[in-house]
């Protein structure tokens, strides 16, 4: 076994989810990640935690979705999740486009049925990470070995140092009232974040980490945004997304590729047309776009926004929590002709922050 896999497992267990003796931990990994499952089981054994590995299969999921006409919330899975203390989930798999022929309306219906299960999982300690496979390497345009090195380097940062760097932006954004984002000729978006909390992601719920994020006040988002970096969702690439907001809601949208899939996402439920997250990428160790949002949204010189569910811990009691079965991140490149303004003051210009020497 590659020793970096055991190092990864140790980081997950000790840093990301802080497993304790007696914890019931659900490990959801694809079959290709069996080495990581072994390493995690070893860690659980050393600590005295109780692991169970659920093997995720893209082929099986596709078969189920294409064969089903309607969906109900699986009560047995919900009760299983209720008994868990922590979740460890890794992406991977041999074919990243396995679900590309599942209709958008089927995905939306399934997400709605699974919303209570998702909500239960998010209420526990959890970590989403990546296991490097040839399928993801191919998507990233990298050799298998090159992609392995990319992943292991990204998850093995000095997270204390990264946390301290990102804390500078938390200090700027957390007490703020209004944020304005401009980029190029097509992005000029304002939103209120008044009262909401800004969180510092340094490799806990996401590994790798590397962002600070908050939630907009639900009905405050106004203006237009062009997401110039593509995303993969349900096995298909969505490219060139344009959204226009009024009173917080998406009132018009388009995409240069797979617009029907974007429409299906926005029509999942009422909350899917509102922003649930504003995130600012700050991990400059991730310097290559890989079509994997777990990494891409953390890149320095980027901003991402998610339509759909807000994380409850970012929303204050006096503000409305946006709820949805979806949470879809999309990215704006902020490296050129761009600014982030907080309460009228420019705090980032062309990717450089006000607290950096180069500003």
CSV table of C-alpha atoms in Angstrom, one decimal:
chain,number,residue,atom,x,y,z
A,1,UNK,CA,0.0,0.0,0.0
A,2,UNK,CA,1.2,3.5,-0.9
A,3,UNK,CA,2.2,5.0,2.5
A,4,UNK,CA,0.5,8.2,1.5
A,5,UNK,CA,-2.9,6.4,1.8
A,6,UNK,CA,-2.2,5.7,5.4
A,7,UNK,CA,-1.2,9.3,6.0
A,8,UNK,CA,-4.4,10.4,4.3
A,9,UNK,CA,-6.4,8.1,6.6
A,10,UNK,CA,-4.7,9.4,9.6
A,11,UNK,CA,-5.4,13.0,8.6
A,12,UNK,CA,-9.1,12.2,8.1
A,13,UNK,CA,-9.5,10.4,11.4
A,14,UNK,CA,-7.4,12.8,13.6
A,15,UNK,CA,-7.9,16.2,11.9
A,16,UNK,CA,-11.1,16.1,9.9
A,17,UNK,CA,-13.6,14.1,12.0
A,18,UNK,CA,-11.7,13.7,15.3
A,19,UNK,CA,-12.9,10.1,15.9
A,20,UNK,CA,-13.2,8.9,19.4
A,21,UNK,CA,-13.4,5.5,21.1
A,22,UNK,CA,-16.9,4.2,20.7
A,23,UNK,CA,-17.9,6.3,17.7
A,24,UNK,CA,-20.0,4.7,15.1
A,25,UNK,CA,-18.5,5.7,11.7
A,26,UNK,CA,-19.9,5.2,8.3
A,27,UNK,CA,-17.3,5.0,5.5
A,28,UNK,CA,-18.7,5.5,2.0
A,29,UNK,CA,-16.1,4.7,-0.6
A,30,UNK,CA,-16.1,3.3,-4.2
A,31,UNK,CA,-14.7,-0.2,-4.6
A,32,UNK,CA,-11.6,1.3,-6.2
A,33,UNK,CA,-10.7,2.9,-2.8
A,34,UNK,CA,-10.4,-0.4,-0.9
A,35,UNK,CA,-6.8,0.5,0.2
A,36,UNK,CA,-8.2,3.7,1.9
A,37,UNK,CA,-11.0,1.6,3.5
A,38,UNK,CA,-8.3,-0.8,4.9
A,39,UNK,CA,-6.3,2.2,6.2
A,40,UNK,CA,-9.3,3.7,7.8
A,41,UNK,CA,-10.3,0.5,9.4
A,42,UNK,CA,-6.8,0.2,10.9
A,43,UNK,CA,-7.2,3.7,12.3
A,44,UNK,CA,-10.6,2.9,13.8
A,45,UNK,CA,-9.2,-0.3,15.4
A,46,UNK,CA,-6.4,1.7,17.0
A,47,UNK,CA,-8.9,4.2,18.4
A,48,UNK,CA,-11.7,1.9,19.3
A,49,UNK,CA,-14.3,3.3,16.9
A,50,UNK,CA,-16.8,1.1,15.1
A,51,UNK,CA,-16.5,1.3,11.3
A,52,UNK,CA,-18.8,0.1,8.5
A,53,UNK,CA,-17.8,0.4,4.9
A,54,UNK,CA,-20.6,1.1,2.3
A,55,UNK,CA,-19.3,0.6,-1.2
A,56,UNK,CA,-20.7,3.2,-3.6
A,57,UNK,CA,-21.1,2.0,-7.2
A,58,UNK,CA,-21.8,4.4,-10.0
A,59,UNK,CA,-23.1,1.6,-12.1
A,60,UNK,CA,-25.5,0.4,-9.5
A,61,UNK,CA,-26.8,3.9,-8.8
A,62,UNK,CA,-27.3,4.4,-12.5
A,63,UNK,CA,-29.2,1.2,-12.8
A,64,UNK,CA,-31.5,2.1,-10.0
A,65,UNK,CA,-32.2,5.6,-11.2
A,66,UNK,CA,-32.9,4.5,-14.8
A,67,UNK,CA,-35.2,1.7,-13.6
A,68,UNK,CA,-37.3,3.7,-11.1
A,69,UNK,CA,-40.3,5.9,-11.8
A,70,UNK,CA,-40.8,7.4,-8.4
A,71,UNK,CA,-38.8,7.7,-5.2
A,72,UNK,CA,-39.5,7.6,-1.4
A,73,UNK,CA,-37.3,8.6,1.4
A,74,UNK,CA,-35.6,5.3,2.5
A,75,UNK,CA,-36.6,5.0,6.2
A,76,UNK,CA,-34.1,2.2,6.8
A,77,UNK,CA,-31.2,4.3,5.5
A,78,UNK,CA,-32.4,7.3,7.5
A,79,UNK,CA,-32.5,5.3,10.8
A,80,UNK,CA,-29.0,3.9,10.0
A,81,UNK,CA,-27.7,7.4,9.6
A,82,UNK,CA,-29.4,8.5,12.8
A,83,UNK,CA,-27.3,6.0,14.7
A,84,UNK,CA,-24.0,7.2,13.2
A,85,UNK,CA,-21.6,9.6,14.9
A,86,UNK,CA,-19.4,10.4,11.9
A,87,UNK,CA,-19.2,10.0,8.1
A,88,UNK,CA,-16.2,9.6,5.9
A,89,UNK,CA,-17.0,9.9,2.2
A,90,UNK,CA,-14.5,9.6,-0.7
A,91,UNK,CA,-15.0,10.3,-4.3
A,92,UNK,CA,-13.4,8.0,-6.9
A,93,UNK,CA,-14.5,5.5,-9.4
A,94,UNK,CA,-13.5,4.3,-12.8
A,95,UNK,CA,-16.1,6.3,-14.9
A,96,UNK,CA,-16.9,9.8,-13.9
A,97,UNK,CA,-19.7,10.0,-16.6
A,98,UNK,CA,-21.5,6.9,-15.4
A,99,UNK,CA,-24.7,8.7,-14.7
A,100,UNK,CA,-24.7,10.9,-17.8
A,101,UNK,CA,-27.8,9.3,-19.3
A,102,UNK,CA,-30.0,9.7,-16.3
A,103,UNK,CA,-32.7,12.3,-17.1
A,104,UNK,CA,-32.4,15.6,-15.1
A,105,UNK,CA,-35.9,15.2,-13.8
A,106,UNK,CA,-35.0,11.8,-12.4
A,107,UNK,CA,-32.0,13.2,-10.6
A,108,UNK,CA,-34.2,16.0,-9.2
A,109,UNK,CA,-36.8,13.6,-7.9
A,110,UNK,CA,-34.2,11.4,-6.3
A,111,UNK,CA,-32.6,14.4,-4.6
A,112,UNK,CA,-35.9,15.5,-3.2
A,113,UNK,CA,-36.6,12.0,-1.7
A,114,UNK,CA,-33.1,11.8,-0.2
A,115,UNK,CA,-33.2,15.3,1.4
A,116,UNK,CA,-34.0,14.0,4.9
A,117,UNK,CA,-31.1,11.5,4.7
A,118,UNK,CA,-28.8,14.3,3.5
A,119,UNK,CA,-29.9,16.6,6.3
A,120,UNK,CA,-29.3,13.9,8.9
A,121,UNK,CA,-25.8,13.2,7.6
A,122,UNK,CA,-24.9,16.9,7.6
A,123,UNK,CA,-25.9,17.2,11.3
A,124,UNK,CA,-23.0,14.8,12.2
A,125,UNK,CA,-19.3,15.0,12.0
A,126,UNK,CA,-18.3,14.4,8.4
A,127,UNK,CA,-15.6,14.6,5.9
A,128,UNK,CA,-15.7,14.5,2.1
A,129,UNK,CA,-12.4,13.7,0.4
A,130,UNK,CA,-11.0,12.2,-2.8
A,131,UNK,CA,-9.3,8.9,-3.7
A,132,UNK,CA,-7.2,9.2,-6.9
A,133,UNK,CA,-8.4,6.9,-9.7
A,134,UNK,CA,-7.7,6.7,-13.4
A,135,UNK,CA,-11.2,8.0,-14.2
A,136,UNK,CA,-10.6,11.3,-12.3
A,137,UNK,CA,-7.1,11.5,-13.7
A,138,UNK,CA,-8.4,11.3,-17.2
A,139,UNK,CA,-11.1,14.0,-16.5
A,140,UNK,CA,-8.3,16.2,-15.2
A,141,UNK,CA,-6.1,15.6,-18.2
A,142,UNK,CA,-3.4,14.1,-16.1
A,143,UNK,CA,-1.5,10.8,-16.0
A,144,UNK,CA,-2.6,8.4,-13.2
A,145,UNK,CA,0.7,8.9,-11.4
A,146,UNK,CA,0.5,12.7,-11.9
A,147,UNK,CA,-3.0,12.8,-10.5
A,148,UNK,CA,-2.1,10.7,-7.5
A,149,UNK,CA,0.7,13.1,-6.7
A,150,UNK,CA,-1.7,16.1,-7.2
A,151,UNK,CA,-4.2,14.6,-4.7
A,152,UNK,CA,-1.8,13.5,-2.0
A,153,UNK,CA,0.0,16.9,-2.1
A,154,UNK,CA,-3.3,18.7,-1.9
A,155,UNK,CA,-4.5,16.8,1.2
A,156,UNK,CA,-1.3,16.9,3.1
A,157,UNK,CA,-0.9,20.7,3.6
A,158,UNK,CA,0.1,22.2,6.9
A,159,UNK,CA,-3.5,22.9,7.9
A,160,UNK,CA,-2.7,25.1,10.9
A,161,UNK,CA,-0.7,27.5,8.6
A,162,UNK,CA,-3.6,27.4,6.0
A,163,UNK,CA,-6.1,28.1,8.8
A,164,UNK,CA,-4.1,31.2,9.9
A,165,UNK,CA,-3.9,32.6,6.4
A,166,UNK,CA,-7.6,32.1,5.8
A,167,UNK,CA,-8.5,33.7,9.1
A,168,UNK,CA,-7.5,37.0,7.6
A,169,UNK,CA,-10.4,36.8,5.2
A,170,UNK,CA,-12.8,35.6,7.9
A,171,UNK,CA,-12.0,38.7,9.9
A,172,UNK,CA,-12.9,40.9,6.9
A,173,UNK,CA,-16.1,39.0,5.9
A,174,UNK,CA,-17.6,37.9,9.2
A,175,UNK,CA,-18.7,41.4,10.5
A,176,UNK,CA,-19.7,42.6,7.0
A,177,UNK,CA,-23.1,43.7,5.7
A,178,UNK,CA,-22.8,43.8,1.9
A,179,UNK,CA,-20.5,42.0,-0.6
A,180,UNK,CA,-20.1,43.0,-4.2
A,181,UNK,CA,-18.4,40.8,-6.8
A,182,UNK,CA,-17.3,42.1,-10.2
A,183,UNK,CA,-15.5,40.2,-12.9
A,184,UNK,CA,-15.1,41.1,-16.6
A,185,UNK,CA,-18.0,42.6,-18.4
A,186,UNK,CA,-20.7,40.1,-17.3
A,187,UNK,CA,-20.4,39.7,-13.5
A,188,UNK,CA,-21.7,42.4,-11.2
A,189,UNK,CA,-23.5,40.8,-8.2
A,190,UNK,CA,-24.3,42.2,-4.8
A,191,UNK,CA,-25.7,40.4,-1.7
A,192,UNK,CA,-26.1,41.0,2.0
A,193,UNK,CA,-24.4,38.7,4.5
A,194,UNK,CA,-25.4,40.7,7.5
A,195,UNK,CA,-25.7,38.6,10.6
A,196,UNK,CA,-24.5,35.4,9.0
A,197,UNK,CA,-21.3,33.6,10.0
A,198,UNK,CA,-18.2,33.1,7.9
A,199,UNK,CA,-16.5,29.8,8.3
A,200,UNK,CA,-12.9,28.8,7.8
A,201,UNK,CA,-12.5,25.5,5.9
A,202,UNK,CA,-9.0,24.1,6.6
A,203,UNK,CA,-9.4,20.5,5.8
A,204,UNK,CA,-12.2,19.3,8.1
A,205,UNK,CA,-15.5,18.8,6.4
A,206,UNK,CA,-13.7,18.9,3.0
A,207,UNK,CA,-10.2,17.4,2.5
A,208,UNK,CA,-8.6,19.2,0.9
A,209,UNK,CA,-9.8,22.4,2.5
A,210,UNK,CA,-8.9,25.9,1.4
A,211,UNK,CA,-11.8,28.3,1.4
A,212,UNK,CA,-13.8,30.7,3.6
A,213,UNK,CA,-17.5,30.6,3.1
A,214,UNK,CA,-20.8,32.1,4.3
A,215,UNK,CA,-24.5,32.3,3.2
A,216,UNK,CA,-26.1,35.3,1.5
A,217,UNK,CA,-29.3,36.6,3.1
A,218,UNK,CA,-31.8,34.7,1.1
A,219,UNK,CA,-33.6,37.5,-0.8
A,220,UNK,CA,-30.7,40.0,-1.0
A,221,UNK,CA,-28.9,38.7,-4.1
A,222,UNK,CA,-29.1,41.1,-7.0
A,223,UNK,CA,-27.4,41.3,-10.4
A,224,UNK,CA,-25.8,38.9,-12.9
A,225,UNK,CA,-22.9,36.5,-12.8
A,226,UNK,CA,-21.1,34.6,-15.5
A,227,UNK,CA,-19.4,31.4,-14.3
A,228,UNK,CA,-16.5,31.1,-16.7
A,229,UNK,CA,-15.2,27.8,-15.3
A,230,UNK,CA,-17.2,24.6,-16.1
A,231,UNK,CA,-18.5,22.1,-13.7
A,232,UNK,CA,-19.4,18.4,-13.7
A,233,UNK,CA,-22.7,17.4,-12.3
A,234,UNK,CA,-24.5,14.0,-12.7
A,235,UNK,CA,-21.8,12.8,-15.1
A,236,UNK,CA,-22.1,15.8,-17.5
A,237,UNK,CA,-20.3,19.0,-18.1
A,238,UNK,CA,-22.2,22.2,-17.7
A,239,UNK,CA,-20.3,25.1,-19.3
A,240,UNK,CA,-20.7,28.9,-19.5
A,241,UNK,CA,-23.5,29.4,-16.9
A,242,UNK,CA,-25.1,32.8,-16.7
A,243,UNK,CA,-27.5,33.6,-13.9
A,244,UNK,CA,-29.5,36.8,-13.2
A,245,UNK,CA,-30.9,37.4,-9.7
A,246,UNK,CA,-33.7,39.6,-8.5
A,247,UNK,CA,-34.8,39.6,-4.8
A,248,UNK,CA,-32.5,36.7,-4.3
A,249,UNK,CA,-34.0,34.4,-6.9
A,250,UNK,CA,-32.7,33.3,-10.3
A,251,UNK,CA,-35.0,35.0,-12.8
A,252,UNK,CA,-33.1,34.0,-15.9
A,253,UNK,CA,-30.5,31.5,-16.7
A,254,UNK,CA,-28.5,30.0,-19.6
A,255,UNK,CA,-25.6,27.7,-20.3
A,256,UNK,CA,-23.4,27.2,-23.3
A,257,UNK,CA,-23.5,23.5,-22.8
A,258,UNK,CA,-26.1,21.2,-21.1
A,259,UNK,CA,-28.5,24.0,-20.4
A,260,UNK,CA,-31.3,21.4,-19.9
A,261,UNK,CA,-29.3,19.9,-17.0
A,262,UNK,CA,-28.9,23.4,-15.4
A,263,UNK,CA,-32.7,23.9,-15.8
A,264,UNK,CA,-33.4,20.6,-14.1
A,265,UNK,CA,-31.2,21.6,-11.2
A,266,UNK,CA,-32.9,25.0,-10.8
A,267,UNK,CA,-36.3,23.3,-10.9
A,268,UNK,CA,-35.6,20.7,-8.2
A,269,UNK,CA,-37.5,22.7,-5.6
A,270,UNK,CA,-38.1,26.3,-4.6
A,271,UNK,CA,-34.8,26.7,-2.8
A,272,UNK,CA,-32.8,25.6,-5.8
A,273,UNK,CA,-33.3,29.1,-7.4
A,274,UNK,CA,-31.6,30.9,-4.4
A,275,UNK,CA,-28.0,31.1,-3.4
A,276,UNK,CA,-27.0,29.0,-0.4
A,277,UNK,CA,-23.3,29.7,-0.3
A,278,UNK,CA,-20.7,32.3,-1.2
A,279,UNK,CA,-17.2,30.9,-1.0
A,280,UNK,CA,-13.8,32.4,-1.6
A,281,UNK,CA,-11.0,30.0,-2.7
A,282,UNK,CA,-7.7,30.6,-0.9
A,283,UNK,CA,-5.7,27.4,-1.4
A,284,UNK,CA,-2.9,28.3,-3.8
A,285,UNK,CA,-1.4,24.8,-3.5
A,286,UNK,CA,-4.3,23.8,-5.8
A,287,UNK,CA,-3.1,25.4,-9.0
A,288,UNK,CA,-4.7,23.3,-11.7
A,289,UNK,CA,-8.3,23.0,-12.8
A,290,UNK,CA,-9.4,19.4,-12.7
A,291,UNK,CA,-13.2,19.3,-13.2
A,292,UNK,CA,-13.5,18.2,-9.6
A,293,UNK,CA,-15.4,20.8,-7.5
A,294,UNK,CA,-13.8,19.4,-4.3
A,295,UNK,CA,-10.5,20.8,-5.5
A,296,UNK,CA,-11.5,23.5,-8.0
A,297,UNK,CA,-13.6,25.6,-5.6
A,298,UNK,CA,-10.6,25.9,-3.3
A,299,UNK,CA,-8.2,27.3,-5.9
A,300,UNK,CA,-6.8,30.7,-5.1
A,301,UNK,CA,-8.0,33.5,-7.4
A,302,UNK,CA,-11.6,32.1,-7.5
A,303,UNK,CA,-15.0,32.7,-6.0
A,304,UNK,CA,-17.7,30.1,-6.0
A,305,UNK,CA,-21.4,30.3,-5.4
A,306,UNK,CA,-23.9,27.5,-4.8
A,307,UNK,CA,-27.5,27.5,-5.8
A,308,UNK,CA,-29.5,25.5,-3.3
A,309,UNK,CA,-29.1,24.6,0.3
A,310,UNK,CA,-27.3,26.8,2.8
A,311,UNK,CA,-25.2,25.2,5.6
A,312,UNK,CA,-27.2,25.8,8.8
A,313,UNK,CA,-24.0,26.8,10.7
A,314,UNK,CA,-23.6,29.8,8.4
A,315,UNK,CA,-27.1,31.3,8.9
A,316,UNK,CA,-28.0,33.3,12.0
A,317,UNK,CA,-31.3,32.8,13.8
A,318,UNK,CA,-32.7,36.1,12.5
A,319,UNK,CA,-32.1,35.1,8.9
A,320,UNK,CA,-34.0,32.6,6.8
A,321,UNK,CA,-32.2,29.3,6.1
A,322,UNK,CA,-32.4,28.4,2.4
A,323,UNK,CA,-33.4,24.8,2.2
A,324,UNK,CA,-33.1,22.6,-0.9
A,325,UNK,CA,-32.3,19.1,-2.0
A,326,UNK,CA,-29.6,20.6,-4.3
A,327,UNK,CA,-26.3,22.3,-3.5
A,328,UNK,CA,-24.5,23.0,-6.8
A,329,UNK,CA,-21.2,25.1,-6.7
A,330,UNK,CA,-20.1,27.2,-9.7
A,331,UNK,CA,-16.9,29.1,-10.1
A,332,UNK,CA,-15.8,32.6,-11.3
A,333,UNK,CA,-12.2,33.1,-12.2
A,334,UNK,CA,-11.1,36.2,-10.2
A,335,UNK,CA,-7.5,36.4,-11.5
A,336,UNK,CA,-8.0,39.3,-13.9
A,337,UNK,CA,-10.3,42.3,-14.2
A,338,UNK,CA,-12.1,41.5,-11.0
A,339,UNK,CA,-12.8,42.8,-7.5
A,340,UNK,CA,-14.4,41.7,-4.2
A,341,UNK,CA,-15.8,44.7,-2.3
A,342,UNK,CA,-17.0,44.4,1.3
A,343,UNK,CA,-19.1,47.3,2.6
A,344,UNK,CA,-17.8,49.5,-0.3
A,345,UNK,CA,-14.1,48.7,0.3
A,346,UNK,CA,-12.1,46.6,-2.2
A,347,UNK,CA,-10.7,43.6,-0.3
A,348,UNK,CA,-9.5,41.6,-3.3
A,349,UNK,CA,-8.3,42.8,-6.7
A,350,UNK,CA,-7.4,40.4,-9.5
A,351,UNK,CA,-7.0,37.6,-7.0
A,352,UNK,CA,-4.8,39.4,-4.5
A,353,UNK,CA,-6.2,40.1,-1.0
A,354,UNK,CA,-5.9,43.4,0.9
A,355,UNK,CA,-3.9,41.7,3.7
A,356,UNK,CA,-1.2,40.5,1.2
A,357,UNK,CA,1.9,42.4,0.4
A,358,UNK,CA,1.3,42.5,-3.3
A,359,UNK,CA,-2.1,44.3,-3.0
